[in-house]
Amino acid sequence: MRFDITALFNPKAHPLLGLDISSSAVKLVELTANGKEGYRVERYTVEVLPKDAVSDGNIANMDGVVDAVKRAWKRLGTSTRHVAMALPGSAVITKKILVPAGLRDDQLEIQVESEANQYIPFAIDEVNLDFQVLGPAPSVPDELEVLIAASKKERVEDRVAVADAAGLKAVVIDVEPFAALAAFSLIERQLPDGGRNQTVALVDAGSNVMGLTVLRNGQQVYAREQAFGGAQLTQDIARHYGMTYEEAEAAKRAGNLPEGYDNELLAPFMESLALEVSRALQFFFTSTQYNSVDHIVLAGGCAVIPGIDEVVATRTQVSTLVANPFASMVLSDRVRAKSLLADASALMVACGLALRRFDPS
C-alpha cells in the first residue's frame, strides 16, 4: 500500500531509505539486495526528537523534526536522498471492499473511488486515496478483495514537507502498521515451522501507545491500541531524579542512571508493561473466537529493555521473543552488530519502509 504522491515510481530504479518519524525519534534504515531474497543492512541511525515535536502522530514542531531528520541523514553518511515514509494508522481510514473481477485498470479506479465515498467522512478531493488488490474474494469467486486507504491531504503533505525541507525526496508514503507487517514477515520465518497455522501477537510498545496486532498465516485477525509507553518511564525518571524530561530520556537511552534505578523504577515499569500486554490479550480473547496465542513478538522502543521478553512471558505464560527483522541479514562494515541488536525492535517500521525498495508494485 502506498499513496500516489509522485509520478510512477519504480522502487528498483533508485536506492531508497526507510524514514520513520515516531513520537520520540527519527529512524533511518538503508537496505540493499544480498543474493536471492536476501538483504544487507548498509547503514542505520536513530536521532532523538525534542519532546512533543510529534504529538498523536501530528508534526507539531516542524523545525525540530526537520533538524532531527537533517542530523540523522548526515550521520548516516549516504548519498541516497529518496525516502519511504509512513503515516500513523490513526491518520488513515482503511477498508476492505469487494469489486467484480475482470475490470480494466480505469474501471477499477472508478469503482474504488465510488465505494470509498461510502466510508470516508470527507470530500474525496480533500484526501489522498490509494488501493491494493489483495486477490480473489475467499467466499465469492467472481469478485476481488481490494484494500482501500485514505488520509487527509494535509497529513500526507506534512510528511512530504519534512523530507523536502531536509533536502530529501519522499517517493513512497506508506502506513505505519503496514510497514511494520512487512518487517514482521521476516520475523515470522524465525518462528517454529515458519509460523504456519499459529496465532501470533505482535505487540508494538512505543513512546506513548502500545499496539496489539494479532496475525495468523500472514493475515491480520485483530488490532487494538491503548495508551501506554516508554514516555511513562521517562517521566518517572525525571520526577524521581529531579531531571528535565529531555535529560531523563537521554539518561535512559545511555543507560547511565544512578544505582537503584533498576529496582526502584525499571522493574515496576516492566511489570506494568507485561500487565498491559496481558490485558490487551484478554480484550482480544473476549472479542474474538480465539482463546489463546502461540507466540508474542515484542517490538517498539520498550522492547529494547533487557529481559522484557522474560517478564512478559512469565506474566502471560506465552512464548515471547523480541522482534529482530535483521536477524538473517548480512551487515555492512558500517553497522555494529551489537548496536543493531539493541535497536532492532525499535526499527520495525523503518525496516518495513526500507523494504519498499524491493516492492515490485
Short mmCIF file of C-alpha atoms in Angstrom, two decimals:
data_model
loop_
_atom_site.label_atom_id
_atom_site.label_comp_id
_atom_site.label_asym_id
_atom_site.label_seq_id
_atom_site.Cartn_x
_atom_site.Cartn_y
_atom_site.Cartn_z
CA MET A 1 0.00 0.00 0.00
CA ARG A 2 1.32 3.43 -0.81
CA PHE A 3 -0.25 6.78 -1.56
CA ASP A 4 0.49 8.00 -5.07
CA ILE A 5 2.21 11.29 -4.28
CA THR A 6 4.64 11.31 -7.19
CA ALA A 7 4.70 10.22 -10.79
CA LEU A 8 5.05 6.49 -11.37
CA PHE A 9 7.90 5.35 -9.17
CA ASN A 10 9.81 2.13 -9.66
CA PRO A 11 11.40 1.30 -6.28
CA LYS A 12 14.15 -0.68 -8.04
CA ALA A 13 15.20 2.36 -10.06
CA HIS A 14 16.63 4.20 -7.05
CA PRO A 15 18.29 3.40 -3.75
CA LEU A 16 15.74 4.11 -1.03
CA LEU A 17 15.89 4.94 2.68
CA GLY A 18 13.23 3.94 5.19
CA LEU A 19 12.45 7.10 7.20
CA ASP A 20 10.31 6.55 10.29
CA ILE A 21 9.25 9.64 12.25
CA SER A 22 7.88 8.31 15.53
CA SER A 23 6.75 10.30 18.55
CA SER A 24 10.21 10.11 20.15
CA ALA A 25 12.82 9.71 17.41
CA VAL A 26 13.73 9.81 13.73
CA LYS A 27 14.95 6.45 12.40
CA LEU A 28 16.67 5.86 9.06
CA VAL A 29 17.48 2.45 7.53
CA GLU A 30 19.12 1.62 4.20
CA LEU A 31 18.99 -1.94 2.82
CA THR A 32 20.43 -3.45 -0.34
CA ALA A 33 19.89 -6.80 -2.01
CA ASN A 34 22.14 -9.68 -0.98
CA GLY A 35 21.58 -12.72 -3.16
CA LYS A 36 18.20 -14.30 -3.82
CA GLU A 37 15.64 -12.91 -1.35
CA GLY A 38 18.43 -11.82 0.98
CA TYR A 39 19.17 -8.33 2.30
CA ARG A 40 22.16 -6.42 3.59
CA VAL A 41 21.96 -3.64 6.17
CA GLU A 42 24.07 -0.87 4.70
CA ARG A 43 23.53 1.69 7.46
CA TYR A 44 21.05 2.92 10.01
CA THR A 45 20.74 5.66 12.60
CA VAL A 46 18.41 6.91 15.33
CA GLU A 47 18.07 10.60 16.22
CA VAL A 48 16.05 11.63 19.29
CA LEU A 49 13.31 14.24 18.73
CA PRO A 50 12.54 17.18 21.02
CA LYS A 51 9.70 16.46 23.45
CA ASP A 52 6.25 16.82 21.82
CA ALA A 53 7.75 17.57 18.38
CA VAL A 54 5.36 14.84 17.18
CA SER A 55 2.09 14.58 19.10
CA ASP A 56 -0.61 11.98 18.37
CA GLY A 57 1.07 11.35 15.03
CA ASN A 58 0.89 15.03 14.07
CA ILE A 59 4.04 17.02 13.37
CA ALA A 60 3.68 19.81 15.93
CA ASN A 61 7.21 21.24 15.71
CA MET A 62 8.19 21.26 12.03
CA ASP A 63 11.60 22.89 12.60
CA GLY A 64 12.51 20.43 15.34
CA VAL A 65 11.58 17.42 13.20
CA VAL A 66 13.36 18.77 10.10
CA ASP A 67 16.53 19.43 12.12
CA ALA A 68 16.45 15.88 13.51
CA VAL A 69 16.00 14.41 10.01
CA LYS A 70 18.92 16.51 8.72
CA ARG A 71 21.15 15.32 11.58
CA ALA A 72 20.12 11.71 11.07
CA TRP A 73 20.76 11.83 7.31
CA LYS A 74 24.15 13.48 7.79
CA ARG A 75 25.16 10.91 10.39
CA LEU A 76 24.01 8.11 8.10
CA GLY A 77 26.72 9.09 5.62
CA THR A 78 24.80 8.18 2.48
CA SER A 79 24.27 9.93 -0.84
CA THR A 80 20.75 8.44 -1.13
CA ARG A 81 18.03 11.09 -0.87
CA HIS A 82 14.90 9.15 -1.87
CA VAL A 83 12.88 8.11 1.18
CA ALA A 84 9.85 5.99 2.01
CA MET A 85 7.82 7.48 4.88
CA ALA A 86 4.68 6.44 6.74
CA LEU A 87 1.57 7.88 8.34
CA PRO A 88 0.35 6.60 11.72
CA GLY A 89 -2.54 4.17 11.49
CA SER A 90 -4.79 6.66 13.28
CA ALA A 91 -4.39 9.10 10.36
CA VAL A 92 -5.59 6.60 7.77
CA ILE A 93 -9.00 5.10 7.09
CA THR A 94 -8.70 1.57 5.72
CA LYS A 95 -11.44 -0.70 4.47
CA LYS A 96 -11.62 -3.98 2.57
CA ILE A 97 -14.16 -3.95 -0.26
CA LEU A 98 -15.29 -6.38 -2.96
CA VAL A 99 -15.32 -5.45 -6.64
CA PRO A 100 -16.18 -7.51 -9.75
CA ALA A 101 -13.26 -9.46 -11.19
CA GLY A 102 -12.07 -8.68 -14.71
CA LEU A 103 -12.30 -4.87 -14.55
CA ARG A 104 -9.82 -2.81 -16.58
CA ASP A 105 -7.50 -0.57 -14.55
CA ASP A 106 -9.51 2.56 -15.32
CA GLN A 107 -12.79 0.80 -14.42
CA LEU A 108 -11.25 -0.47 -11.19
CA GLU A 109 -10.20 3.07 -10.18
CA ILE A 110 -13.72 4.41 -10.80
CA GLN A 111 -15.25 1.53 -8.82
CA VAL A 112 -12.85 2.03 -5.88
CA GLU A 113 -13.49 5.79 -5.76
CA SER A 114 -17.24 5.19 -5.81
CA GLU A 115 -17.01 2.65 -2.97
CA ALA A 116 -14.61 4.87 -0.99
CA ASN A 117 -17.20 7.66 -0.89
CA GLN A 118 -19.32 5.49 1.41
CA TYR A 119 -16.61 5.09 4.04
CA ILE A 120 -14.68 8.38 4.01
CA PRO A 121 -16.21 11.21 6.06
CA PHE A 122 -14.50 13.86 3.92
CA ALA A 123 -14.91 15.17 0.39
CA ILE A 124 -12.95 12.94 -1.99
CA ASP A 125 -10.88 15.94 -3.18
CA GLU A 126 -9.69 16.51 0.41
CA VAL A 127 -8.00 13.12 0.69
CA ASN A 128 -5.19 11.07 -0.79
CA LEU A 129 -6.75 7.76 -1.80
CA ASP A 130 -4.96 4.55 -2.72
CA PHE A 131 -5.88 0.90 -3.07
CA GLN A 132 -4.29 -2.52 -3.38
CA VAL A 133 -5.83 -5.63 -4.91
CA LEU A 134 -5.47 -8.43 -2.35
CA GLY A 135 -6.72 -11.23 -4.60
CA PRO A 136 -9.87 -13.27 -5.26
CA ALA A 137 -12.53 -12.90 -2.55
CA PRO A 138 -12.45 -16.05 -0.35
CA SER A 139 -16.20 -16.70 -0.49
CA VAL A 140 -17.15 -15.03 -3.82
CA PRO A 141 -15.07 -16.45 -6.68
CA ASP A 142 -16.09 -13.86 -9.29
CA GLU A 143 -15.12 -10.88 -7.11
CA LEU A 144 -11.82 -9.37 -5.97
CA GLU A 145 -10.93 -8.27 -2.47
CA VAL A 146 -9.43 -4.76 -2.50
CA LEU A 147 -7.92 -2.80 0.39
CA ILE A 148 -8.57 0.94 0.18
CA ALA A 149 -6.78 3.56 2.27
CA ALA A 150 -7.47 7.27 2.57
CA SER A 151 -5.91 10.10 4.53
CA LYS A 152 -6.48 13.85 4.71
CA LYS A 153 -4.12 15.52 2.24
CA GLU A 154 -2.52 17.71 4.89
CA ARG A 155 -1.32 14.63 6.81
CA VAL A 156 0.48 13.40 3.71
CA GLU A 157 1.71 16.89 2.80
CA ASP A 158 3.24 17.39 6.29
CA ARG A 159 5.42 14.30 5.87
CA VAL A 160 6.43 15.32 2.34
CA ALA A 161 7.25 18.86 3.56
CA VAL A 162 9.60 17.48 6.25
CA ALA A 163 11.50 15.47 3.66
CA ASP A 164 11.69 18.44 1.27
CA ALA A 165 12.95 20.81 3.99
CA ALA A 166 15.60 18.28 4.98
CA GLY A 167 16.84 18.02 1.37
CA LEU A 168 15.25 14.59 0.78
CA LYS A 169 12.55 13.39 -1.62
CA ALA A 170 9.56 11.38 -0.38
CA VAL A 171 8.65 8.91 -3.11
CA VAL A 172 6.54 6.49 -1.06
CA ILE A 173 4.06 7.27 1.71
CA ASP A 174 3.01 4.10 3.49
CA VAL A 175 1.01 3.38 6.65
CA GLU A 176 2.96 2.51 9.81
CA PRO A 177 1.09 -0.74 10.67
CA PHE A 178 1.52 -2.00 7.08
CA ALA A 179 5.24 -1.17 7.13
CA ALA A 180 5.63 -2.99 10.46
CA LEU A 181 3.84 -6.03 8.99
CA ALA A 182 6.27 -6.04 6.05
CA ALA A 183 9.13 -6.29 8.55
CA PHE A 184 7.20 -8.87 10.60
CA SER A 185 7.18 -11.22 7.60
CA LEU A 186 10.97 -11.55 8.13
CA ILE A 187 10.47 -12.34 11.82
CA GLU A 188 7.74 -14.90 11.16
CA ARG A 189 10.35 -17.07 9.42
CA GLN A 190 12.18 -17.33 12.76
CA LEU A 191 9.18 -19.00 14.47
CA PRO A 192 8.78 -22.79 14.65
CA ASP A 193 7.53 -24.12 11.30
CA GLY A 194 7.72 -20.57 9.91
CA GLY A 195 4.70 -19.56 11.99
CA ARG A 196 2.30 -21.61 9.84
CA ASN A 197 -1.14 -22.16 11.38
CA GLN A 198 -0.01 -20.31 14.51
CA THR A 199 -1.61 -17.29 16.15
CA VAL A 200 1.00 -14.58 16.74
CA ALA A 201 0.52 -11.42 18.81
CA LEU A 202 2.72 -8.56 17.61
CA VAL A 203 2.99 -6.01 20.43
CA ASP A 204 4.41 -2.63 19.39
CA ALA A 205 5.19 -0.68 22.57
CA GLY A 206 6.37 2.79 21.63
CA SER A 207 6.71 6.05 23.49
CA ASN A 208 3.02 6.79 24.10
CA VAL A 209 0.98 4.00 22.51
CA MET A 210 1.03 0.22 22.72
CA GLY A 211 -0.48 -1.51 19.69
CA LEU A 212 -1.55 -5.15 19.53
CA THR A 213 -1.86 -6.80 16.12
CA VAL A 214 -2.78 -10.49 16.01
CA LEU A 215 -1.84 -12.43 12.89
CA ARG A 216 -2.50 -15.90 11.57
CA ASN A 217 -0.89 -17.18 8.36
CA GLY A 218 0.04 -13.64 7.37
CA GLN A 219 -3.49 -12.28 7.81
CA GLN A 220 -4.41 -9.69 10.43
CA VAL A 221 -7.27 -11.00 12.58
CA TYR A 222 -7.33 -8.29 15.27
CA ALA A 223 -5.83 -4.86 16.02
CA ARG A 224 -6.13 -2.55 19.01
CA GLU A 225 -4.23 0.39 20.52
CA GLN A 226 -4.05 1.57 24.11
CA ALA A 227 -2.34 4.49 25.83
CA PHE A 228 0.84 3.14 27.40
CA GLY A 229 4.50 3.53 26.52
CA GLY A 230 8.08 4.38 27.36
CA ALA A 231 7.29 8.05 27.98
CA GLN A 232 5.79 6.95 31.30
CA LEU A 233 9.17 5.56 32.39
CA THR A 234 10.93 8.74 31.23
CA GLN A 235 8.50 10.84 33.30
CA ASP A 236 9.12 8.60 36.33
CA ILE A 237 12.89 9.07 35.91
CA ALA A 238 12.54 12.86 35.58
CA ARG A 239 10.37 13.08 38.70
CA HIS A 240 12.47 10.67 40.78
CA TYR A 241 15.86 12.19 40.00
CA GLY A 242 14.87 15.84 39.52
CA MET A 243 15.73 15.92 35.82
CA THR A 244 14.09 17.57 32.85
CA TYR A 245 12.22 15.23 30.52
CA GLU A 246 15.00 15.59 27.90
CA GLU A 247 17.71 14.78 30.47
CA ALA A 248 15.75 11.76 31.67
CA GLU A 249 15.25 10.47 28.13
CA ALA A 250 18.96 10.87 27.32
CA ALA A 251 19.98 9.12 30.56
CA LYS A 252 17.51 6.29 29.91
CA ARG A 253 18.87 5.71 26.40
CA ALA A 254 22.51 5.95 27.51
CA GLY A 255 21.93 3.63 30.47
CA ASN A 256 23.82 5.87 32.90
CA LEU A 257 21.26 6.22 35.69
CA PRO A 258 22.04 6.06 39.42
CA GLU A 259 22.34 2.84 41.38
CA GLY A 260 18.93 1.64 42.46
CA TYR A 261 17.23 2.62 39.18
CA ASP A 262 16.71 -0.99 38.09
CA ASN A 263 14.85 -1.98 41.26
CA GLU A 264 13.07 1.31 42.03
CA LEU A 265 11.82 2.32 38.56
CA LEU A 266 12.71 -0.10 35.77
CA ALA A 267 11.41 -3.34 37.31
CA PRO A 268 7.99 -1.84 38.22
CA PHE A 269 7.69 -0.39 34.70
CA MET A 270 8.48 -3.77 33.14
CA GLU A 271 5.79 -5.38 35.30
CA SER A 272 3.33 -2.66 34.24
CA LEU A 273 4.13 -3.28 30.57
CA ALA A 274 3.66 -7.04 31.00
CA LEU A 275 0.32 -6.39 32.71
CA GLU A 276 -0.78 -4.14 29.81
CA VAL A 277 0.15 -6.89 27.33
CA SER A 278 -1.87 -9.38 29.35
CA ARG A 279 -4.86 -7.02 29.42
CA ALA A 280 -4.62 -6.42 25.68
CA LEU A 281 -4.68 -10.18 25.07
CA GLN A 282 -7.74 -10.54 27.32
CA PHE A 283 -9.54 -7.92 25.20
CA PHE A 284 -8.60 -9.98 22.13
CA PHE A 285 -9.90 -13.22 23.65
CA THR A 286 -13.21 -11.72 24.79
CA SER A 287 -13.95 -10.03 21.45
CA THR A 288 -12.99 -12.87 19.05
CA GLN A 289 -13.38 -16.63 18.78
CA TYR A 290 -9.75 -17.09 19.85
CA ASN A 291 -8.81 -18.08 23.39
CA SER A 292 -5.02 -18.39 23.09
CA VAL A 293 -1.97 -17.18 21.16
CA ASP A 294 1.08 -19.26 20.31
CA HIS A 295 3.71 -16.51 20.39
CA ILE A 296 4.16 -12.90 21.45
CA VAL A 297 6.59 -10.77 19.43
CA LEU A 298 7.67 -7.55 21.17
CA ALA A 299 8.53 -4.53 19.03
CA GLY A 300 8.90 -0.78 19.56
CA GLY A 301 11.20 1.23 21.79
CA CYS A 302 10.13 -0.51 25.01
CA ALA A 303 11.19 -3.89 23.62
CA VAL A 304 14.85 -2.85 23.79
CA ILE A 305 14.75 -3.15 27.61
CA PRO A 306 16.95 -6.16 28.51
CA GLY A 307 14.88 -9.01 29.95
CA ILE A 308 11.48 -7.57 28.98
CA ASP A 309 10.67 -10.73 27.00
CA GLU A 310 11.12 -12.88 30.11
CA VAL A 311 8.90 -10.63 32.23
CA VAL A 312 6.12 -10.69 29.59
CA ALA A 313 6.44 -14.46 29.14
CA THR A 314 6.16 -15.01 32.90
CA ARG A 315 3.07 -12.78 33.19
CA THR A 316 1.25 -14.14 30.11
CA GLN A 317 2.57 -17.73 30.10
CA VAL A 318 3.12 -17.35 26.34
CA SER A 319 6.37 -17.89 24.41
CA THR A 320 7.79 -14.37 23.90
CA LEU A 321 10.60 -13.04 21.72
CA VAL A 322 11.95 -9.59 20.91
CA ALA A 323 11.49 -8.55 17.27
CA ASN A 324 14.60 -8.52 15.11
CA PRO A 325 13.80 -8.23 11.39
CA PHE A 326 17.54 -8.03 10.64
CA ALA A 327 18.41 -11.44 12.17
CA SER A 328 19.11 -13.16 8.84
CA MET A 329 20.59 -10.11 7.07
CA VAL A 330 24.24 -9.50 6.29
CA LEU A 331 25.69 -6.37 7.94
CA SER A 332 28.00 -3.90 6.22
CA ASP A 333 31.21 -2.78 7.89
CA ARG A 334 29.44 0.45 8.90
CA VAL A 335 26.93 -1.37 11.13
CA ARG A 336 27.89 -2.58 14.60
CA ALA A 337 26.08 -5.87 15.26
CA LYS A 338 25.71 -5.22 19.00
CA SER A 339 24.16 -1.77 18.45
CA LEU A 340 21.77 -3.05 15.78
CA LEU A 341 20.67 -5.92 18.02
CA ALA A 342 19.86 -3.42 20.78
CA ASP A 343 17.93 -1.13 18.41
CA ALA A 344 16.30 -3.73 16.13
CA SER A 345 12.90 -3.91 17.84
CA ALA A 346 12.50 -0.13 17.55
CA LEU A 347 13.33 -0.21 13.83
CA MET A 348 10.37 -2.32 12.62
CA VAL A 349 8.63 0.49 10.73
CA ALA A 350 11.88 1.91 9.32
CA CYS A 351 12.89 -1.59 8.17
CA GLY A 352 9.50 -2.19 6.56
CA LEU A 353 9.78 1.14 4.75
CA ALA A 354 13.32 0.33 3.55
CA LEU A 355 11.95 -2.96 2.14
CA ARG A 356 9.74 -0.91 -0.23
CA ARG A 357 12.85 -0.58 -2.41
CA PHE A 358 12.27 -4.22 -3.42
CA ASP A 359 8.49 -3.93 -3.83
CA PRO A 360 7.57 -4.72 -7.44
CA SER A 361 4.19 -2.94 -7.15
#
